């Protein structure tokens, strides 16, 4: 058998295809045709977004859900509904997609970034508490990769300091904390249905909450400040157009119908990978909190100690693993290192004394975020929908790279 690394011209270890994503079948095809022929393409007189909202709220065990244009908009609306605005601070993990922080800037408020834990890569509650000031209004937890952030600790901190807790659940459709679905365990939660997410209509988002007043505000904000039952041209608060289309609502209903079945496959494959990969020297899978009783598994994340791989760089490992036929990607960079923050550009969103305020965290070291950002490898969720044999081949690909890592040291960058 040819054991040469695929990156060096050998045969890939994994020759089976990755399940195609987004997944669809006759159900989506029929649903789209039904919307087409109904001529109800707009949610306001339509039925699909409304039905999806009911189904998604039930799925996440929340009292209410509002379907919106995307996950970034969902965060912006959630913060607006909470009344976050100029002069406020919102505590956000340094390790997340930019939208978690940019939504705070969109509100004219300051995202105060804090480190994550070294093993779950979710926000560290003790550091979040230490970052509270008299200006802090809210915290945003991100359920990284589907693993739920420590909601017990975060809820306790938020209650004691009278802060709102927002759950950015863009990775965590179907995830649970101690037997209850996430999203509405905090004050308000947000989801994304962008193409890479666990269910998708290409773009899309949702807000969930158990709080009737927040639902009323968020629903109004997403529809130009209107209120249900009132005249179409009566506008009661600041809002914009964040409405989802009926096409997307119809597709999302089909996708939701498959969510549990797909999650079961990802859960089974994740257990297999955890067992097999943690036996390989230098590989540490993301820790799953035992209180996270169900995990949507947006990604399979593992830390790579490259000293067990002849000291090759993480990007080189990712390149080699991709060449072996296992899809991998790098992680999010630390937010505070981004040009948005380092150039001072973010200040254009702020006003008053906040616009020139010194924020020490911008020059701080966040060792655990650095570890998550630069030393982890992500297998995206569609790869977790394969068979057990596919998982075996991913493990074999990692083992093969370890056997021959010394050959990757020599080749030019
Ligand atoms: C995808 C994502 C978002 C934004 O969702 P969009 O639908 O792409 O706007 C926000 N937060 C996190 C953590 C995400 O992964």
Coordinates of C-alpha atoms and ligand atoms in Angstrom, one line a residue:
X1 CA 0.0 0.0 0.0
X2 CA 1.2 3.5 -0.9
X3 CA 1.8 5.2 2.4
X4 CA 3.2 8.5 0.9
X5 CA 1.4 11.6 2.2
X6 CA -1.1 12.9 -0.3
X7 CA 0.4 16.3 0.0
X8 CA 3.7 14.8 -1.3
X9 CA 2.0 13.0 -4.2
X10 CA 0.7 9.9 -2.5
X11 CA -2.8 8.4 -2.5
X12 CA -5.2 10.1 -0.1
X13 CA -6.0 8.0 3.0
X14 CA -9.7 8.9 2.7
X15 CA -11.0 8.3 -0.8
X16 CA -14.7 8.4 0.1
X17 CA -16.7 11.6 -0.6
X18 CA -17.9 14.0 2.1
X19 CA -21.7 14.0 2.3
X20 CA -23.0 16.9 0.2
X21 CA -24.1 20.0 2.0
X22 CA -26.7 21.6 2.1
X23 CA -28.7 18.4 2.1
X24 CA -32.1 18.5 0.4
X25 CA -34.6 16.0 -1.1
X26 CA -38.1 16.0 -2.6
X27 CA -39.5 17.8 0.5
X28 CA -37.6 21.0 -0.3
X29 CA -38.4 20.7 -4.0
X30 CA -42.1 20.3 -3.3
X31 CA -42.1 23.1 -0.6
X32 CA -40.5 25.6 -3.0
X33 CA -42.9 24.7 -5.8
X34 CA -45.8 25.2 -3.3
X35 CA -44.6 28.6 -2.4
X36 CA -44.1 29.5 -6.1
X37 CA -47.6 28.5 -7.1
X38 CA -49.2 30.1 -4.0
X39 CA -47.8 33.5 -5.1
X40 CA -47.3 34.1 -1.4
X41 CA -43.6 34.9 -1.5
X42 CA -43.7 37.5 1.2
X43 CA -44.0 36.6 4.8
X44 CA -46.6 39.2 5.8
X45 CA -49.6 37.5 4.2
X46 CA -47.7 34.2 4.0
X47 CA -47.9 31.0 6.1
X48 CA -44.5 29.4 5.9
X49 CA -42.4 31.7 8.1
X50 CA -45.2 31.8 10.7
X51 CA -45.5 28.1 10.8
X52 CA -41.7 27.7 11.0
X53 CA -41.6 30.1 13.9
X54 CA -44.0 27.9 15.8
X55 CA -42.1 24.7 14.9
X56 CA -38.7 26.2 15.8
X57 CA -39.9 27.6 19.1
X58 CA -41.3 24.2 20.0
X59 CA -38.0 22.5 18.9
X60 CA -35.9 24.8 21.1
X61 CA -38.5 24.6 23.9
X62 CA -39.0 28.4 23.8
X63 CA -42.2 30.3 24.2
X64 CA -41.5 32.4 21.1
X65 CA -39.4 32.4 17.9
X66 CA -39.1 35.1 15.3
X67 CA -37.6 34.2 11.9
X68 CA -35.3 36.9 10.5
X69 CA -32.9 37.5 7.6
X70 CA -29.7 36.1 9.2
X71 CA -27.9 35.4 12.4
X72 CA -26.1 38.7 12.5
X73 CA -29.4 40.5 12.2
X74 CA -30.8 38.3 15.0
X75 CA -28.1 39.5 17.3
X76 CA -28.7 43.1 16.3
X77 CA -32.4 42.8 16.9
X78 CA -31.9 41.0 20.2
X79 CA -29.6 43.8 21.5
X80 CA -32.0 46.5 20.3
X81 CA -34.9 44.7 22.1
X82 CA -32.9 44.7 25.3
X83 CA -32.3 48.4 24.9
X84 CA -28.5 48.2 24.5
X85 CA -27.3 51.4 23.1
X86 CA -24.6 54.1 23.2
X87 CA -22.5 54.2 26.3
X88 CA -23.2 50.6 27.2
X89 CA -20.8 47.7 27.3
X90 CA -21.6 44.1 26.4
X91 CA -19.3 41.3 27.4
X92 CA -18.4 39.0 24.4
X93 CA -16.0 36.1 24.1
X94 CA -12.8 37.0 22.2
X95 CA -13.1 33.6 20.5
X96 CA -16.1 33.7 18.1
X97 CA -17.2 34.8 14.7
X98 CA -17.0 38.6 14.2
X99 CA -20.8 39.0 14.2
X100 CA -21.1 38.4 18.0
X101 CA -19.1 41.6 18.5
X102 CA -20.1 43.6 15.4
X103 CA -23.7 43.4 16.5
X104 CA -22.8 45.2 19.7
X105 CA -21.0 48.0 17.7
X106 CA -24.2 48.2 15.5
X107 CA -26.0 49.1 18.6
X108 CA -23.5 51.9 19.2
X109 CA -22.2 50.0 22.3
X110 CA -18.8 48.6 23.1
X111 CA -18.1 44.8 23.0
X112 CA -15.7 44.1 25.9
X113 CA -13.8 41.0 24.9
X114 CA -12.8 38.2 27.4
X115 CA -10.9 34.9 27.1
X116 CA -12.5 31.5 26.8
X117 CA -11.7 28.4 28.8
X118 CA -8.7 26.3 27.6
X119 CA -10.7 23.1 27.0
X120 CA -14.3 24.0 26.0
X121 CA -13.4 27.2 24.1
X122 CA -16.6 28.8 25.5
X123 CA -16.5 32.1 27.4
X124 CA -14.8 31.8 30.8
X125 CA -17.5 32.9 33.4
X126 CA -14.9 34.1 36.0
X127 CA -13.2 36.3 33.4
X128 CA -16.6 37.5 32.2
X129 CA -17.6 38.5 35.8
X130 CA -14.2 40.3 36.3
X131 CA -14.9 42.4 33.1
X132 CA -18.2 43.9 34.5
X133 CA -18.2 47.7 34.9
X134 CA -20.9 50.2 35.8
X135 CA -21.6 50.4 32.0
X136 CA -22.1 46.7 31.4
X137 CA -25.7 45.8 30.3
X138 CA -25.4 42.3 28.9
X139 CA -23.2 39.3 28.2
X140 CA -23.3 37.2 25.0
X141 CA -22.4 33.5 25.4
X142 CA -21.5 31.5 22.3
X143 CA -22.1 27.7 22.4
X144 CA -18.9 27.0 20.5
X145 CA -19.1 24.1 18.1
X146 CA -22.5 23.2 19.7
X147 CA -21.0 22.6 23.2
X148 CA -23.0 24.8 25.6
X149 CA -21.3 27.5 27.5
X150 CA -21.5 27.2 31.3
X151 CA -25.0 28.6 31.6
X152 CA -25.3 27.9 35.3
X153 CA -22.4 30.2 36.1
X154 CA -23.3 32.8 33.5
X155 CA -27.0 33.0 34.6
X156 CA -25.9 33.3 38.2
X157 CA -23.5 36.2 37.4
X158 CA -26.1 37.9 35.2
X159 CA -28.7 37.7 38.0
X160 CA -26.4 39.0 40.7
X161 CA -25.3 41.9 38.5
X162 CA -28.7 42.6 36.9
X163 CA -27.4 41.9 33.4
X164 CA -29.1 40.4 30.4
X165 CA -27.8 37.1 29.0
X166 CA -27.9 36.6 25.2
X167 CA -27.2 33.1 23.8
X168 CA -25.6 33.3 20.4
X169 CA -26.6 29.8 19.4
X170 CA -25.5 29.9 15.8
X171 CA -23.6 26.6 16.3
X172 CA -26.1 24.9 18.6
X173 CA -29.4 24.1 17.0
X174 CA -30.9 21.3 19.2
X175 CA -28.2 21.5 21.9
X176 CA -29.3 21.1 25.5
X177 CA -28.2 22.2 28.9
X178 CA -29.2 19.8 31.7
X179 CA -32.0 18.4 29.6
X180 CA -33.4 21.6 28.3
X181 CA -32.9 23.1 24.8
X182 CA -30.7 26.2 24.8
X183 CA -31.6 29.6 23.3
X184 CA -34.2 30.8 25.8
X185 CA -32.4 29.8 29.0
X186 CA -30.9 33.2 29.0
X187 CA -33.1 36.3 28.3
X188 CA -32.9 35.9 24.5
X189 CA -31.1 33.6 22.0
X190 CA -30.2 33.9 18.4
X191 CA -29.6 31.3 15.6
X192 CA -28.2 31.4 12.1
X193 CA -29.4 29.4 9.1
X194 CA -26.5 30.5 6.9
X195 CA -25.2 27.8 4.5
X196 CA -22.6 26.2 6.8
X197 CA -25.0 25.9 9.8
X198 CA -26.8 22.8 11.1
X199 CA -29.9 23.7 9.1
X200 CA -30.0 26.2 6.3
X201 CA -31.9 28.2 3.7
X202 CA -28.7 29.7 2.4
X203 CA -29.3 32.7 4.7
X204 CA -31.6 33.1 7.6
X205 CA -31.8 33.5 11.3
X206 CA -34.0 33.3 14.3
X207 CA -34.5 34.8 17.8
X208 CA -36.0 32.8 20.6
X209 CA -37.2 34.0 24.0
X210 CA -39.6 33.1 26.8
X211 CA -40.2 36.7 27.6
X212 CA -43.4 38.1 26.0
X213 CA -42.2 41.8 26.2
X214 CA -38.9 41.0 24.5
X215 CA -40.8 39.0 21.8
X216 CA -43.1 41.9 21.2
X217 CA -40.2 44.4 20.8
X218 CA -38.0 42.1 18.7
X219 CA -40.9 41.3 16.4
X220 CA -41.7 44.9 15.9
X221 CA -38.0 45.8 15.3
X222 CA -37.7 43.1 12.7
X223 CA -40.8 44.6 10.8
X224 CA -40.1 48.3 10.6
X225 CA -41.5 49.1 14.1
X226 CA -45.0 47.7 13.3
X227 CA -47.2 46.0 15.9
X228 CA -49.4 43.0 15.2
X229 CA -53.0 44.0 14.7
X230 CA -52.2 47.7 14.1
X231 CA -52.5 49.7 10.9
X232 CA -49.8 48.7 8.3
X233 CA -48.5 52.3 8.2
X234 CA -48.4 52.8 12.0
X235 CA -44.8 52.5 13.3
X236 CA -44.3 52.4 17.0
X237 CA -40.5 52.0 17.6
X238 CA -37.3 52.1 15.7
X239 CA -37.1 49.1 13.4
X240 CA -35.9 48.0 10.1
X241 CA -36.7 45.3 7.5
X242 CA -35.3 42.0 8.8
X243 CA -38.1 39.8 7.4
X244 CA -37.3 36.3 6.1
X245 CA -38.9 35.3 2.8
X246 CA -41.5 32.5 2.5
X247 CA -39.0 30.6 0.3
X248 CA -36.6 30.4 3.2
X249 CA -39.4 29.7 5.7
X250 CA -40.6 26.8 3.6
X251 CA -37.1 25.3 3.2
X252 CA -36.3 25.7 6.9
X253 CA -39.4 23.7 7.8
X254 CA -38.1 20.8 5.8
X255 CA -34.6 21.2 7.3
X256 CA -36.0 21.2 10.8
X257 CA -37.8 18.0 10.1
X258 CA -34.4 16.3 9.5
X259 CA -32.5 18.0 12.3
X260 CA -32.8 15.3 15.0
X261 CA -32.0 12.5 12.6
X262 CA -28.8 14.3 11.4
X263 CA -27.8 15.2 14.9
X264 CA -28.0 11.6 16.0
X265 CA -25.5 10.7 13.2
X266 CA -23.2 13.5 14.2
X267 CA -23.4 12.5 17.9
X268 CA -22.5 8.9 17.0
X269 CA -19.6 9.9 14.8
X270 CA -18.3 12.4 17.4
X271 CA -18.2 9.7 20.1
X272 CA -16.2 7.5 17.7
X273 CA -13.8 10.3 16.8
X274 CA -13.4 11.3 20.5
X275 CA -12.4 7.8 21.4
X276 CA -10.1 7.2 18.4
X277 CA -8.5 10.7 18.1
X278 CA -7.8 11.2 21.8
X279 CA -5.7 8.0 21.7
X280 CA -3.4 9.8 19.3
X281 CA -0.5 11.6 20.9
X282 CA -0.8 15.4 20.5
X283 CA -4.6 15.4 19.9
X284 CA -7.0 16.7 22.4
X285 CA -10.7 16.9 21.4
X286 CA -12.8 19.9 22.6
X287 CA -14.1 19.1 26.1
X288 CA -17.8 18.7 26.2
X289 CA -19.4 19.9 29.5
X290 CA -21.2 17.0 31.1
X291 CA -24.2 19.3 31.6
X292 CA -24.5 19.7 27.8
X293 CA -26.9 16.7 27.5
X294 CA -27.3 17.1 23.8
X295 CA -24.9 18.7 21.3
X296 CA -25.8 19.9 17.8
X297 CA -22.2 19.5 16.8
X298 CA -21.6 22.3 14.4
X299 CA -18.0 21.3 14.2
X300 CA -15.6 18.7 15.5
X301 CA -12.8 20.8 17.1
X302 CA -9.5 19.4 18.4
X303 CA -6.3 20.9 19.7
X304 CA -3.1 19.9 18.0
X305 CA 0.1 19.7 20.0
X306 CA 2.4 19.9 17.0
X307 CA 5.4 18.6 18.9
X308 CA 3.8 15.2 18.4
X309 CA 3.8 15.9 14.7
X310 CA 7.5 16.8 14.2
X311 CA 6.8 20.4 15.0
X312 CA 5.0 21.2 11.7
X313 CA 2.7 24.3 11.7
X314 CA -1.0 23.9 12.3
X315 CA -1.8 25.3 8.8
X316 CA 0.6 22.7 7.3
X317 CA -1.3 20.0 9.2
X318 CA -4.6 21.3 7.9
X319 CA -3.2 21.3 4.4
X320 CA -2.0 17.8 4.8
X321 CA -5.3 16.5 6.2
X322 CA -7.2 18.2 3.4
X323 CA -5.0 16.5 0.9
X324 CA -5.7 13.2 2.6
X325 CA -9.4 13.8 1.8
X326 CA -10.6 14.8 5.3
X327 CA -12.1 18.3 5.1
X328 CA -10.6 20.6 7.7
X329 CA -10.5 24.3 8.3
X330 CA -8.7 26.8 10.5
X331 CA -10.5 28.4 13.3
X332 CA -11.6 32.0 14.1
X333 CA -8.8 34.4 14.8
X334 CA -9.0 36.3 18.2
X335 CA -11.4 39.2 17.7
X336 CA -9.2 41.7 19.5
X337 CA -6.4 41.1 17.0
X338 CA -8.6 42.0 14.0
X339 CA -8.0 45.2 12.1
X340 CA -11.5 46.3 13.1
X341 CA -10.2 46.7 16.7
X342 CA -6.4 47.3 16.2
X343 CA -6.8 50.1 13.7
X344 CA -9.3 51.9 16.0
X345 CA -11.9 51.7 13.2
X346 CA -14.5 50.3 15.8
X347 CA -14.5 53.8 17.5
X348 CA -16.5 55.2 14.6
X349 CA -19.5 53.3 16.0
X350 CA -19.1 54.8 19.4
X351 CA -20.0 58.2 20.8
X352 CA -19.3 60.5 23.7
X353 CA -16.4 59.7 25.9
X354 CA -16.6 56.0 24.9
X355 CA -15.3 56.9 21.5
X356 CA -11.9 57.8 22.9
X357 CA -11.9 55.6 26.0
X358 CA -8.9 53.4 26.6
X359 CA -9.8 49.7 26.5
X360 CA -7.0 47.7 28.1
X361 CA -8.3 44.4 26.7
X362 CA -7.3 45.5 23.2
X363 CA -3.7 45.0 24.2
X364 CA -4.2 42.1 26.5
X365 CA -3.1 38.5 26.0
X366 CA -5.9 35.9 25.7
X367 CA -3.9 32.7 25.9
X368 CA -6.9 30.4 25.7
X369 CA -8.4 32.2 22.7
X370 CA -4.9 32.1 21.1
X371 CA -4.9 28.3 21.8
X372 CA -8.3 27.9 20.2
X373 CA -7.6 30.3 17.3
X374 CA -4.2 29.1 16.2
X375 CA -3.8 25.6 17.6
X376 CA -7.1 23.9 16.8
X377 CA -8.4 22.0 13.8
X378 CA -12.1 22.0 12.8
X379 CA -13.9 19.3 10.9
X380 CA -17.0 21.0 9.6
X381 CA -20.4 19.4 10.5
X382 CA -21.2 17.9 7.0
X383 CA -18.1 15.7 7.5
X384 CA -19.8 14.3 10.7
X385 CA -22.7 13.0 8.6
X386 CA -20.6 10.3 7.0
X387 CA -20.5 6.6 7.9
X388 CA -18.3 5.0 10.6
X389 CA -16.0 3.9 7.9
X390 CA -15.6 7.6 6.9
X391 CA -14.7 8.4 10.5
X392 CA -12.1 5.5 10.5
X393 CA -10.6 7.0 7.4
X394 CA -10.3 10.4 9.0
X395 CA -8.5 8.8 12.0
X396 CA -6.3 6.9 9.5
X397 CA -5.4 10.2 7.8
X398 CA -4.3 11.8 11.0
X399 CA -2.3 8.7 11.9
X400 CA -0.7 8.8 8.5
X401 CA 0.3 12.4 8.9
X402 CA 1.8 11.6 12.3
X403 CA 3.9 8.8 10.8
X404 CA 5.4 11.0 8.1
X405 CA 5.3 14.4 9.7
X406 CA 9.1 14.7 9.5
X407 CA 8.7 14.8 5.7
X408 CA 6.5 17.8 6.0
X409 CA 9.2 19.7 8.0
X410 CA 11.5 19.7 5.0
X411 CA 9.2 21.0 2.2
X412 CA 9.1 24.7 1.5
X413 CA 6.2 26.8 2.7
Ligands
LIG1 C1 -22.7 32.2 11.7 C2 -22.5 32.9 13.0 C3 -23.2 34.2 13.2 C4 -23.8 35.0 12.1 O1 -24.8 34.4 11.4 P1 -25.1 34.9 9.9 O2 -26.3 34.2 9.6 O3 -23.9 34.4 9.0 O4 -25.2 36.3 9.9 C5 -23.1 34.7 14.5 N1 -22.4 34.1 15.4 C6 -21.7 33.0 15.3 C7 -21.0 32.3 16.4 C8 -21.8 32.3 14.0 O5 -21.1 31.2 13.8

